[in-house]
């Protein structure tokens, strides 16, 4: 994994993107290009073919991004990556871009594990409380796991809030076993 290098390239693209709307648009298109590269063997074969010159690879990427209706900035950026033999780390660049863009835009994704499905009203209330707690606009990624018995486990960036009943029972068990 080329996380450090990917982060530097992502930071450069983020700086070039400019406005908040464009940052979002570029990020979505970058993810689509990264997904295409990881999922389509034919695209990887062209990029990784050592006998194919950089100019032909750059033309290929230009056609691919044009067909995907990517922003001209992203198309030029992808050609630049090919010219520097860095296109193969586009997945790392995309992941780093999402993190950097989220920081810049004041957005966070909360991964929430709950014991049972919740309705839209509860989801909106949870989203609002997490937004108030973090001071960022929060988007939710909900997963149901009945093994937590009740409550929720929330992960936002490096912060984990475990309010599950399973965790509370484990804490009570530890307290009792210590004799307190």
Short mmCIF file of N, CA and C in Angstrom, two decimals:
data_model
loop_
_atom_site.label_atom_id
_atom_site.label_comp_id
_atom_site.label_asym_id
_atom_site.label_seq_id
_atom_site.Cartn_x
_atom_site.Cartn_y
_atom_site.Cartn_z
N UNK A 1 0.85 -1.19 0.00
CA UNK A 1 0.00 0.00 0.00
C UNK A 1 0.88 1.24 0.00
N UNK A 2 0.48 2.23 -0.77
CA UNK A 2 1.23 3.47 -0.90
C UNK A 2 0.44 4.62 -0.29
N UNK A 3 0.06 4.48 0.98
CA UNK A 3 -0.78 5.46 1.65
C UNK A 3 -0.18 6.85 1.71
N UNK A 4 1.11 6.96 2.06
CA UNK A 4 1.76 8.26 2.16
C UNK A 4 1.85 8.96 0.82
N UNK A 5 2.23 8.20 -0.19
CA UNK A 5 2.33 8.77 -1.54
C UNK A 5 0.92 9.12 -2.03
N UNK A 6 -0.03 8.22 -1.80
CA UNK A 6 -1.41 8.48 -2.21
C UNK A 6 -1.97 9.73 -1.58
N UNK A 7 -1.62 9.94 -0.31
CA UNK A 7 -2.10 11.12 0.41
C UNK A 7 -1.54 12.40 -0.22
N UNK A 8 -0.27 12.38 -0.60
CA UNK A 8 0.32 13.57 -1.22
C UNK A 8 -0.35 13.89 -2.56
N UNK A 9 -0.59 12.86 -3.36
CA UNK A 9 -1.27 13.07 -4.63
C UNK A 9 -2.71 13.53 -4.42
N UNK A 10 -3.37 12.97 -3.41
CA UNK A 10 -4.76 13.38 -3.10
C UNK A 10 -4.81 14.83 -2.66
N UNK A 11 -3.84 15.22 -1.84
CA UNK A 11 -3.79 16.60 -1.35
C UNK A 11 -3.61 17.58 -2.51
N UNK A 12 -2.77 17.20 -3.46
CA UNK A 12 -2.56 18.06 -4.63
C UNK A 12 -3.85 18.22 -5.43
N UNK A 13 -4.57 17.12 -5.64
CA UNK A 13 -5.83 17.18 -6.38
C UNK A 13 -6.86 18.01 -5.63
N UNK A 14 -6.91 17.84 -4.33
CA UNK A 14 -7.85 18.61 -3.51
C UNK A 14 -7.57 20.11 -3.64
N UNK A 15 -6.32 20.48 -3.63
CA UNK A 15 -5.96 21.89 -3.78
C UNK A 15 -6.33 22.43 -5.16
N UNK A 16 -6.25 21.58 -6.17
CA UNK A 16 -6.60 22.01 -7.53
C UNK A 16 -8.12 22.10 -7.71
N UNK A 17 -8.88 21.31 -6.95
CA UNK A 17 -10.33 21.23 -7.13
C UNK A 17 -11.03 22.56 -6.87
N UNK A 18 -10.53 23.33 -5.91
CA UNK A 18 -11.12 24.65 -5.67
C UNK A 18 -12.35 24.65 -4.80
N UNK A 19 -13.52 24.95 -5.37
CA UNK A 19 -14.75 25.15 -4.61
C UNK A 19 -15.26 23.86 -3.97
N UNK A 20 -16.08 24.02 -2.94
CA UNK A 20 -16.63 22.87 -2.23
C UNK A 20 -17.45 21.96 -3.14
N UNK A 21 -18.25 22.55 -4.03
CA UNK A 21 -19.05 21.74 -4.96
C UNK A 21 -18.14 20.93 -5.87
N UNK A 22 -17.09 21.56 -6.35
CA UNK A 22 -16.15 20.88 -7.24
C UNK A 22 -15.38 19.79 -6.49
N UNK A 23 -15.05 20.04 -5.23
CA UNK A 23 -14.34 19.05 -4.43
C UNK A 23 -15.17 17.77 -4.36
N UNK A 24 -16.46 17.91 -4.12
CA UNK A 24 -17.36 16.76 -4.03
C UNK A 24 -17.46 16.05 -5.36
N UNK A 25 -17.64 16.81 -6.42
CA UNK A 25 -17.80 16.24 -7.77
C UNK A 25 -16.54 15.49 -8.19
N UNK A 26 -15.38 16.09 -7.96
CA UNK A 26 -14.11 15.45 -8.30
C UNK A 26 -13.94 14.17 -7.50
N UNK A 27 -14.30 14.20 -6.23
CA UNK A 27 -14.17 13.02 -5.38
C UNK A 27 -15.01 11.86 -5.86
N UNK A 28 -16.23 12.14 -6.27
CA UNK A 28 -17.12 11.09 -6.77
C UNK A 28 -16.57 10.49 -8.06
N UNK A 29 -16.10 11.35 -8.97
CA UNK A 29 -15.54 10.87 -10.23
C UNK A 29 -14.25 10.09 -10.00
N UNK A 30 -13.42 10.57 -9.08
CA UNK A 30 -12.18 9.87 -8.76
C UNK A 30 -12.48 8.47 -8.24
N UNK A 31 -13.50 8.35 -7.40
CA UNK A 31 -13.88 7.03 -6.89
C UNK A 31 -14.35 6.11 -8.01
N UNK A 32 -15.10 6.66 -8.96
CA UNK A 32 -15.56 5.86 -10.10
C UNK A 32 -14.38 5.37 -10.93
N UNK A 33 -13.39 6.23 -11.16
CA UNK A 33 -12.21 5.83 -11.93
C UNK A 33 -11.42 4.77 -11.16
N UNK A 34 -11.27 4.96 -9.85
CA UNK A 34 -10.56 3.98 -9.02
C UNK A 34 -11.28 2.64 -9.02
N UNK A 35 -12.61 2.67 -8.94
CA UNK A 35 -13.40 1.43 -8.98
C UNK A 35 -13.23 0.72 -10.32
N UNK A 36 -13.26 1.49 -11.40
CA UNK A 36 -13.08 0.92 -12.74
C UNK A 36 -11.72 0.24 -12.83
N UNK A 37 -10.68 0.91 -12.35
CA UNK A 37 -9.33 0.34 -12.40
C UNK A 37 -9.25 -0.96 -11.59
N UNK A 38 -9.85 -0.99 -10.43
CA UNK A 38 -9.76 -2.19 -9.59
C UNK A 38 -10.64 -3.33 -10.10
N UNK A 39 -11.74 -3.00 -10.76
CA UNK A 39 -12.70 -4.03 -11.19
C UNK A 39 -12.48 -4.53 -12.61
N UNK A 40 -11.91 -3.72 -13.48
CA UNK A 40 -11.76 -4.09 -14.89
C UNK A 40 -10.32 -4.50 -15.20
N UNK A 41 -10.16 -5.79 -15.42
CA UNK A 41 -8.83 -6.32 -15.71
C UNK A 41 -8.26 -5.71 -17.00
N UNK A 42 -9.11 -5.45 -17.97
CA UNK A 42 -8.63 -4.89 -19.25
C UNK A 42 -7.99 -3.51 -19.05
N UNK A 43 -8.57 -2.71 -18.16
CA UNK A 43 -8.01 -1.39 -17.88
C UNK A 43 -6.66 -1.54 -17.18
N UNK A 44 -6.60 -2.42 -16.19
CA UNK A 44 -5.32 -2.66 -15.49
C UNK A 44 -4.26 -3.17 -16.46
N UNK A 45 -4.66 -4.06 -17.36
CA UNK A 45 -3.69 -4.63 -18.32
C UNK A 45 -3.06 -3.54 -19.18
N UNK A 46 -3.86 -2.59 -19.64
CA UNK A 46 -3.32 -1.51 -20.46
C UNK A 46 -2.36 -0.66 -19.63
N UNK A 47 -2.76 -0.27 -18.43
CA UNK A 47 -1.94 0.60 -17.60
C UNK A 47 -0.64 -0.08 -17.17
N UNK A 48 -0.71 -1.36 -16.89
CA UNK A 48 0.46 -2.08 -16.38
C UNK A 48 1.33 -2.68 -17.47
N UNK A 49 0.91 -2.61 -18.73
CA UNK A 49 1.67 -3.19 -19.84
C UNK A 49 2.98 -2.43 -20.05
N UNK A 50 4.13 -3.08 -19.76
CA UNK A 50 5.41 -2.37 -19.87
C UNK A 50 5.80 -2.03 -21.31
N UNK A 51 5.30 -2.77 -22.29
CA UNK A 51 5.68 -2.53 -23.69
C UNK A 51 4.91 -1.36 -24.31
N UNK A 52 3.84 -0.95 -23.65
CA UNK A 52 3.02 0.15 -24.15
C UNK A 52 3.59 1.47 -23.64
N UNK A 53 3.84 2.41 -24.52
CA UNK A 53 4.43 3.69 -24.14
C UNK A 53 3.47 4.55 -23.32
N UNK A 54 4.05 5.50 -22.60
CA UNK A 54 3.25 6.41 -21.77
C UNK A 54 2.24 7.20 -22.59
N UNK A 55 2.64 7.62 -23.79
CA UNK A 55 1.74 8.40 -24.62
C UNK A 55 0.47 7.63 -24.96
N UNK A 56 0.61 6.34 -25.29
CA UNK A 56 -0.56 5.52 -25.61
C UNK A 56 -1.41 5.28 -24.37
N UNK A 57 -0.76 5.10 -23.24
CA UNK A 57 -1.50 4.91 -21.98
C UNK A 57 -2.27 6.18 -21.63
N UNK A 58 -1.63 7.33 -21.85
CA UNK A 58 -2.28 8.61 -21.55
C UNK A 58 -3.49 8.83 -22.47
N UNK A 59 -3.37 8.47 -23.75
CA UNK A 59 -4.50 8.57 -24.67
C UNK A 59 -5.63 7.64 -24.24
N UNK A 60 -5.27 6.45 -23.80
CA UNK A 60 -6.25 5.49 -23.33
C UNK A 60 -7.01 6.05 -22.13
N UNK A 61 -6.29 6.59 -21.16
CA UNK A 61 -6.93 7.15 -19.96
C UNK A 61 -7.78 8.36 -20.33
N UNK A 62 -7.31 9.16 -21.27
CA UNK A 62 -8.09 10.30 -21.71
C UNK A 62 -9.44 9.85 -22.29
N UNK A 63 -9.41 8.80 -23.11
CA UNK A 63 -10.64 8.26 -23.69
C UNK A 63 -11.56 7.68 -22.62
N UNK A 64 -10.98 6.96 -21.67
CA UNK A 64 -11.77 6.35 -20.59
C UNK A 64 -12.46 7.44 -19.77
N UNK A 65 -11.71 8.46 -19.37
CA UNK A 65 -12.30 9.52 -18.55
C UNK A 65 -13.31 10.35 -19.33
N UNK A 66 -13.07 10.51 -20.63
CA UNK A 66 -14.03 11.24 -21.47
C UNK A 66 -15.34 10.44 -21.56
N UNK A 67 -15.22 9.13 -21.75
CA UNK A 67 -16.40 8.27 -21.83
C UNK A 67 -17.18 8.27 -20.50
N UNK A 68 -16.45 8.38 -19.40
CA UNK A 68 -17.08 8.41 -18.07
C UNK A 68 -17.62 9.80 -17.74
N UNK A 69 -17.39 10.76 -18.63
CA UNK A 69 -17.83 12.15 -18.44
C UNK A 69 -17.23 12.78 -17.18
N UNK A 70 -15.94 12.51 -17.00
CA UNK A 70 -15.22 13.08 -15.86
C UNK A 70 -14.92 14.55 -16.11
N UNK A 71 -14.76 15.28 -15.04
CA UNK A 71 -14.34 16.67 -15.10
C UNK A 71 -12.99 16.75 -15.84
N UNK A 72 -12.79 17.77 -16.68
CA UNK A 72 -11.52 17.90 -17.40
C UNK A 72 -10.30 17.93 -16.46
N UNK A 73 -10.46 18.51 -15.28
CA UNK A 73 -9.37 18.54 -14.31
C UNK A 73 -8.98 17.12 -13.90
N UNK A 74 -9.96 16.28 -13.64
CA UNK A 74 -9.67 14.91 -13.24
C UNK A 74 -9.06 14.12 -14.40
N UNK A 75 -9.53 14.36 -15.60
CA UNK A 75 -8.97 13.70 -16.78
C UNK A 75 -7.48 14.05 -16.92
N UNK A 76 -7.17 15.32 -16.78
CA UNK A 76 -5.77 15.77 -16.87
C UNK A 76 -4.95 15.18 -15.73
N UNK A 77 -5.53 15.13 -14.55
CA UNK A 77 -4.87 14.56 -13.37
C UNK A 77 -4.56 13.08 -13.59
N UNK A 78 -5.51 12.35 -14.14
CA UNK A 78 -5.29 10.92 -14.41
C UNK A 78 -4.18 10.72 -15.44
N UNK A 79 -4.16 11.57 -16.45
CA UNK A 79 -3.07 11.49 -17.44
C UNK A 79 -1.73 11.79 -16.78
N UNK A 80 -1.72 12.74 -15.86
CA UNK A 80 -0.50 13.05 -15.12
C UNK A 80 -0.03 11.83 -14.32
N UNK A 81 -0.97 11.16 -13.66
CA UNK A 81 -0.62 9.96 -12.89
C UNK A 81 0.02 8.90 -13.79
N UNK A 82 -0.54 8.74 -14.99
CA UNK A 82 0.02 7.78 -15.94
C UNK A 82 1.44 8.21 -16.33
N UNK A 83 1.63 9.49 -16.58
CA UNK A 83 2.96 9.98 -16.99
C UNK A 83 4.01 9.79 -15.90
N UNK A 84 3.58 9.75 -14.65
CA UNK A 84 4.50 9.57 -13.51
C UNK A 84 4.54 8.11 -13.03
N UNK A 85 3.90 7.21 -13.78
CA UNK A 85 3.81 5.78 -13.40
C UNK A 85 3.20 5.60 -12.02
N UNK A 86 2.16 6.38 -11.72
CA UNK A 86 1.50 6.33 -10.42
C UNK A 86 0.02 5.96 -10.51
N UNK A 87 -0.46 5.65 -11.70
CA UNK A 87 -1.90 5.39 -11.83
C UNK A 87 -2.32 4.16 -11.04
N UNK A 88 -1.42 3.22 -10.85
CA UNK A 88 -1.78 2.00 -10.13
C UNK A 88 -2.12 2.25 -8.66
N UNK A 89 -1.80 3.42 -8.13
CA UNK A 89 -2.16 3.73 -6.74
C UNK A 89 -3.41 4.62 -6.66
N UNK A 90 -4.19 4.62 -7.73
CA UNK A 90 -5.39 5.48 -7.76
C UNK A 90 -6.37 5.13 -6.65
N UNK A 91 -6.42 3.87 -6.24
CA UNK A 91 -7.30 3.48 -5.13
C UNK A 91 -6.87 4.13 -3.83
N UNK A 92 -5.55 4.13 -3.56
CA UNK A 92 -5.01 4.79 -2.37
C UNK A 92 -5.27 6.29 -2.42
N UNK A 93 -5.10 6.86 -3.61
CA UNK A 93 -5.33 8.30 -3.79
C UNK A 93 -6.80 8.62 -3.51
N UNK A 94 -7.69 7.80 -4.02
CA UNK A 94 -9.12 8.03 -3.83
C UNK A 94 -9.51 7.96 -2.35
N UNK A 95 -9.00 6.95 -1.65
CA UNK A 95 -9.31 6.83 -0.21
C UNK A 95 -8.78 8.03 0.56
N UNK A 96 -7.56 8.46 0.25
CA UNK A 96 -6.97 9.61 0.93
C UNK A 96 -7.75 10.89 0.59
N UNK A 97 -8.18 11.01 -0.66
CA UNK A 97 -8.94 12.18 -1.09
C UNK A 97 -10.24 12.30 -0.30
N UNK A 98 -10.93 11.18 -0.12
CA UNK A 98 -12.19 11.19 0.62
C UNK A 98 -11.96 11.70 2.04
N UNK A 99 -10.91 11.22 2.69
CA UNK A 99 -10.60 11.67 4.06
C UNK A 99 -10.26 13.15 4.10
N UNK A 100 -9.39 13.59 3.19
CA UNK A 100 -8.98 14.99 3.17
C UNK A 100 -10.16 15.91 2.82
N UNK A 101 -10.97 15.50 1.86
CA UNK A 101 -12.12 16.31 1.45
C UNK A 101 -13.13 16.40 2.60
N UNK A 102 -13.33 15.30 3.31
CA UNK A 102 -14.26 15.30 4.44
C UNK A 102 -13.79 16.29 5.51
N UNK A 103 -12.50 16.27 5.79
CA UNK A 103 -11.94 17.22 6.78
C UNK A 103 -12.16 18.65 6.33
N UNK A 104 -11.85 18.92 5.07
CA UNK A 104 -11.96 20.28 4.55
C UNK A 104 -13.42 20.76 4.52
N UNK A 105 -14.33 19.86 4.19
CA UNK A 105 -15.75 20.23 4.08
C UNK A 105 -16.49 20.14 5.41
N UNK A 106 -15.80 19.66 6.46
CA UNK A 106 -16.45 19.52 7.77
C UNK A 106 -17.49 18.42 7.79
N UNK A 107 -17.20 17.33 7.10
CA UNK A 107 -18.12 16.21 6.98
C UNK A 107 -17.47 14.98 7.60
N UNK A 108 -18.27 14.16 8.26
CA UNK A 108 -17.77 12.91 8.83
C UNK A 108 -18.77 11.80 8.55
N UNK A 109 -18.26 10.59 8.43
CA UNK A 109 -19.13 9.43 8.27
C UNK A 109 -19.11 8.65 9.57
N UNK A 110 -20.29 8.41 10.08
CA UNK A 110 -20.42 7.63 11.32
C UNK A 110 -20.88 6.23 10.96
N UNK A 111 -20.07 5.25 11.33
CA UNK A 111 -20.47 3.85 11.16
C UNK A 111 -21.14 3.43 12.45
N UNK A 112 -22.42 3.13 12.36
CA UNK A 112 -23.22 2.83 13.54
C UNK A 112 -23.73 1.39 13.46
N UNK A 113 -23.37 0.60 14.47
CA UNK A 113 -23.87 -0.77 14.57
C UNK A 113 -25.00 -0.75 15.60
N UNK A 114 -26.17 -1.22 15.17
CA UNK A 114 -27.34 -1.23 16.04
C UNK A 114 -27.89 -2.65 16.13
N UNK A 115 -28.67 -2.89 17.18
CA UNK A 115 -29.18 -4.25 17.39
C UNK A 115 -30.39 -4.58 16.52
N UNK A 116 -31.09 -3.57 16.06
CA UNK A 116 -32.26 -3.79 15.20
C UNK A 116 -32.45 -2.57 14.29
N UNK A 117 -33.15 -2.75 13.21
CA UNK A 117 -33.37 -1.66 12.26
C UNK A 117 -34.15 -0.53 12.91
N UNK A 118 -33.86 0.69 12.47
CA UNK A 118 -34.57 1.86 12.99
C UNK A 118 -35.29 2.56 11.84
N UNK A 119 -36.31 3.33 12.17
CA UNK A 119 -37.05 4.02 11.12
C UNK A 119 -36.35 5.33 10.74
N UNK A 120 -36.85 5.96 9.71
CA UNK A 120 -36.25 7.18 9.17
C UNK A 120 -36.17 8.31 10.21
N UNK A 121 -37.21 8.44 11.01
CA UNK A 121 -37.25 9.50 12.02
C UNK A 121 -36.15 9.30 13.06
N UNK A 122 -35.97 8.06 13.51
CA UNK A 122 -34.91 7.75 14.48
C UNK A 122 -33.54 7.96 13.86
N UNK A 123 -33.41 7.59 12.59
CA UNK A 123 -32.14 7.77 11.88
C UNK A 123 -31.78 9.25 11.79
N UNK A 124 -32.76 10.09 11.47
CA UNK A 124 -32.52 11.54 11.38
C UNK A 124 -32.16 12.12 12.75
N UNK A 125 -32.83 11.65 13.81
CA UNK A 125 -32.53 12.12 15.16
C UNK A 125 -31.10 11.73 15.56
N UNK A 126 -30.71 10.51 15.23
CA UNK A 126 -29.36 10.05 15.53
C UNK A 126 -28.33 10.87 14.76
N UNK A 127 -28.61 11.11 13.50
CA UNK A 127 -27.72 11.91 12.66
C UNK A 127 -27.56 13.32 13.23
N UNK A 128 -28.65 13.92 13.67
CA UNK A 128 -28.59 15.27 14.25
C UNK A 128 -27.77 15.29 15.53
N UNK A 129 -27.99 14.30 16.41
CA UNK A 129 -27.24 14.25 17.68
C UNK A 129 -25.75 14.07 17.43
N UNK A 130 -25.40 13.22 16.46
CA UNK A 130 -23.99 13.01 16.15
C UNK A 130 -23.38 14.25 15.51
N UNK A 131 -24.15 14.95 14.70
CA UNK A 131 -23.68 16.20 14.10
C UNK A 131 -23.43 17.24 15.18
N UNK A 132 -24.35 17.34 16.13
CA UNK A 132 -24.18 18.28 17.24
C UNK A 132 -22.96 17.90 18.08
N UNK A 133 -22.77 16.61 18.31
CA UNK A 133 -21.66 16.12 19.14
C UNK A 133 -20.31 16.40 18.50
N UNK A 134 -20.21 16.18 17.17
CA UNK A 134 -18.93 16.32 16.48
C UNK A 134 -18.69 17.72 15.94
N UNK A 135 -19.77 18.48 15.74
CA UNK A 135 -19.63 19.80 15.13
C UNK A 135 -19.43 19.70 13.62
N UNK A 136 -19.69 18.52 13.05
CA UNK A 136 -19.54 18.30 11.62
C UNK A 136 -20.86 17.80 11.06
N UNK A 137 -21.00 17.91 9.75
CA UNK A 137 -22.15 17.30 9.09
C UNK A 137 -21.86 15.80 9.02
N UNK A 138 -22.74 15.00 9.61
CA UNK A 138 -22.50 13.57 9.70
C UNK A 138 -23.42 12.81 8.76
N UNK A 139 -22.83 11.87 8.02
CA UNK A 139 -23.62 10.93 7.24
C UNK A 139 -23.52 9.58 7.95
N UNK A 140 -24.61 8.85 7.94
CA UNK A 140 -24.66 7.58 8.67
C UNK A 140 -24.46 6.39 7.75
N UNK A 141 -23.75 5.40 8.28
CA UNK A 141 -23.65 4.10 7.66
C UNK A 141 -24.11 3.11 8.71
N UNK A 142 -25.35 2.62 8.56
CA UNK A 142 -25.96 1.77 9.58
C UNK A 142 -25.77 0.29 9.25
N UNK A 143 -25.46 -0.49 10.29
CA UNK A 143 -25.35 -1.94 10.17
C UNK A 143 -26.10 -2.55 11.35
N UNK A 144 -26.85 -3.60 11.07
CA UNK A 144 -27.59 -4.29 12.13
C UNK A 144 -26.80 -5.51 12.57
N UNK A 145 -26.61 -5.64 13.89
CA UNK A 145 -25.93 -6.79 14.49
C UNK A 145 -26.66 -7.13 15.78
N UNK A 146 -27.46 -8.17 15.73
CA UNK A 146 -28.30 -8.53 16.88
C UNK A 146 -27.48 -8.99 18.08
N UNK A 147 -26.21 -9.35 17.86
CA UNK A 147 -25.38 -9.85 18.96
C UNK A 147 -25.04 -8.78 19.99
N UNK A 148 -25.23 -7.49 19.66
CA UNK A 148 -24.93 -6.44 20.65
C UNK A 148 -26.08 -6.26 21.63
N UNK A 149 -27.17 -6.97 21.40
CA UNK A 149 -28.34 -7.04 22.29
C UNK A 149 -29.19 -5.77 22.32
N UNK A 150 -28.61 -4.62 22.30
CA UNK A 150 -29.34 -3.35 22.34
C UNK A 150 -28.34 -2.21 22.32
N UNK A 151 -28.83 -1.01 22.18
CA UNK A 151 -27.94 0.15 22.13
C UNK A 151 -27.27 0.28 20.78
N UNK A 152 -26.08 0.90 20.77
CA UNK A 152 -25.37 1.12 19.51
C UNK A 152 -23.88 1.25 19.75
N UNK A 153 -23.11 0.93 18.72
CA UNK A 153 -21.67 1.16 18.71
C UNK A 153 -21.42 2.11 17.55
N UNK A 154 -20.87 3.28 17.85
CA UNK A 154 -20.67 4.30 16.84
C UNK A 154 -19.19 4.58 16.65
N UNK A 155 -18.74 4.58 15.39
CA UNK A 155 -17.35 4.91 15.05
C UNK A 155 -17.35 6.11 14.11
N UNK A 156 -16.66 7.17 14.54
CA UNK A 156 -16.49 8.36 13.72
C UNK A 156 -15.00 8.65 13.70
N UNK A 157 -14.39 8.50 12.53
CA UNK A 157 -12.93 8.62 12.41
C UNK A 157 -12.27 7.69 13.42
N UNK A 158 -11.50 8.20 14.37
CA UNK A 158 -10.82 7.35 15.35
C UNK A 158 -11.59 7.26 16.67
N UNK A 159 -12.73 7.91 16.74
CA UNK A 159 -13.54 7.91 17.95
C UNK A 159 -14.55 6.76 17.92
N UNK A 160 -14.57 5.95 18.99
CA UNK A 160 -15.54 4.85 19.09
C UNK A 160 -16.36 5.04 20.36
N UNK A 161 -17.66 5.07 20.20
CA UNK A 161 -18.58 5.19 21.33
C UNK A 161 -19.36 3.88 21.42
N UNK A 162 -19.08 3.09 22.46
CA UNK A 162 -19.74 1.80 22.61
C UNK A 162 -20.81 1.89 23.68
N UNK A 163 -22.04 2.04 23.25
CA UNK A 163 -23.18 2.11 24.16
C UNK A 163 -24.05 0.87 24.05
N UNK A 164 -23.42 -0.25 23.67
CA UNK A 164 -24.19 -1.48 23.51
C UNK A 164 -24.46 -2.13 24.86
N UNK A 165 -25.54 -2.83 24.95
CA UNK A 165 -25.87 -3.56 26.18
C UNK A 165 -24.83 -4.65 26.42
N UNK A 166 -24.37 -5.28 25.35
CA UNK A 166 -23.35 -6.32 25.47
C UNK A 166 -22.10 -5.76 26.16
N UNK A 167 -21.68 -4.57 25.79
CA UNK A 167 -20.51 -3.95 26.41
C UNK A 167 -20.77 -3.63 27.87
N UNK A 168 -21.96 -3.12 28.17
CA UNK A 168 -22.30 -2.80 29.55
C UNK A 168 -22.34 -4.05 30.43
N UNK A 169 -22.87 -5.14 29.89
CA UNK A 169 -22.88 -6.40 30.63
C UNK A 169 -21.45 -6.91 30.88
N UNK A 170 -20.60 -6.75 29.88
CA UNK A 170 -19.19 -7.14 30.06
C UNK A 170 -18.51 -6.30 31.14
N UNK A 171 -18.81 -5.01 31.18
CA UNK A 171 -18.25 -4.14 32.21
C UNK A 171 -18.74 -4.54 33.60
N UNK A 172 -20.02 -4.88 33.71
CA UNK A 172 -20.57 -5.33 34.99
C UNK A 172 -19.91 -6.64 35.41
N UNK A 173 -19.74 -7.55 34.44
CA UNK A 173 -19.09 -8.84 34.72
C UNK A 173 -17.66 -8.62 35.24
N UNK A 174 -16.91 -7.72 34.62
CA UNK A 174 -15.54 -7.43 35.06
C UNK A 174 -15.54 -6.85 36.47
N UNK A 175 -16.47 -5.95 36.75
CA UNK A 175 -16.55 -5.32 38.06
C UNK A 175 -16.85 -6.37 39.14
N UNK A 176 -17.79 -7.26 38.85
CA UNK A 176 -18.14 -8.31 39.80
C UNK A 176 -16.98 -9.27 40.02
N UNK A 177 -16.29 -9.64 38.93
CA UNK A 177 -15.20 -10.60 39.04
C UNK A 177 -14.01 -10.01 39.80
N UNK A 178 -13.86 -8.70 39.80
CA UNK A 178 -12.78 -8.05 40.56
C UNK A 178 -13.16 -7.89 42.02
N UNK A 179 -14.43 -8.07 42.31
CA UNK A 179 -14.87 -7.99 43.71
C UNK A 179 -15.15 -6.60 44.20
N UNK A 180 -15.40 -5.66 43.33
CA UNK A 180 -15.70 -4.29 43.74
C UNK A 180 -17.13 -4.10 44.02
#
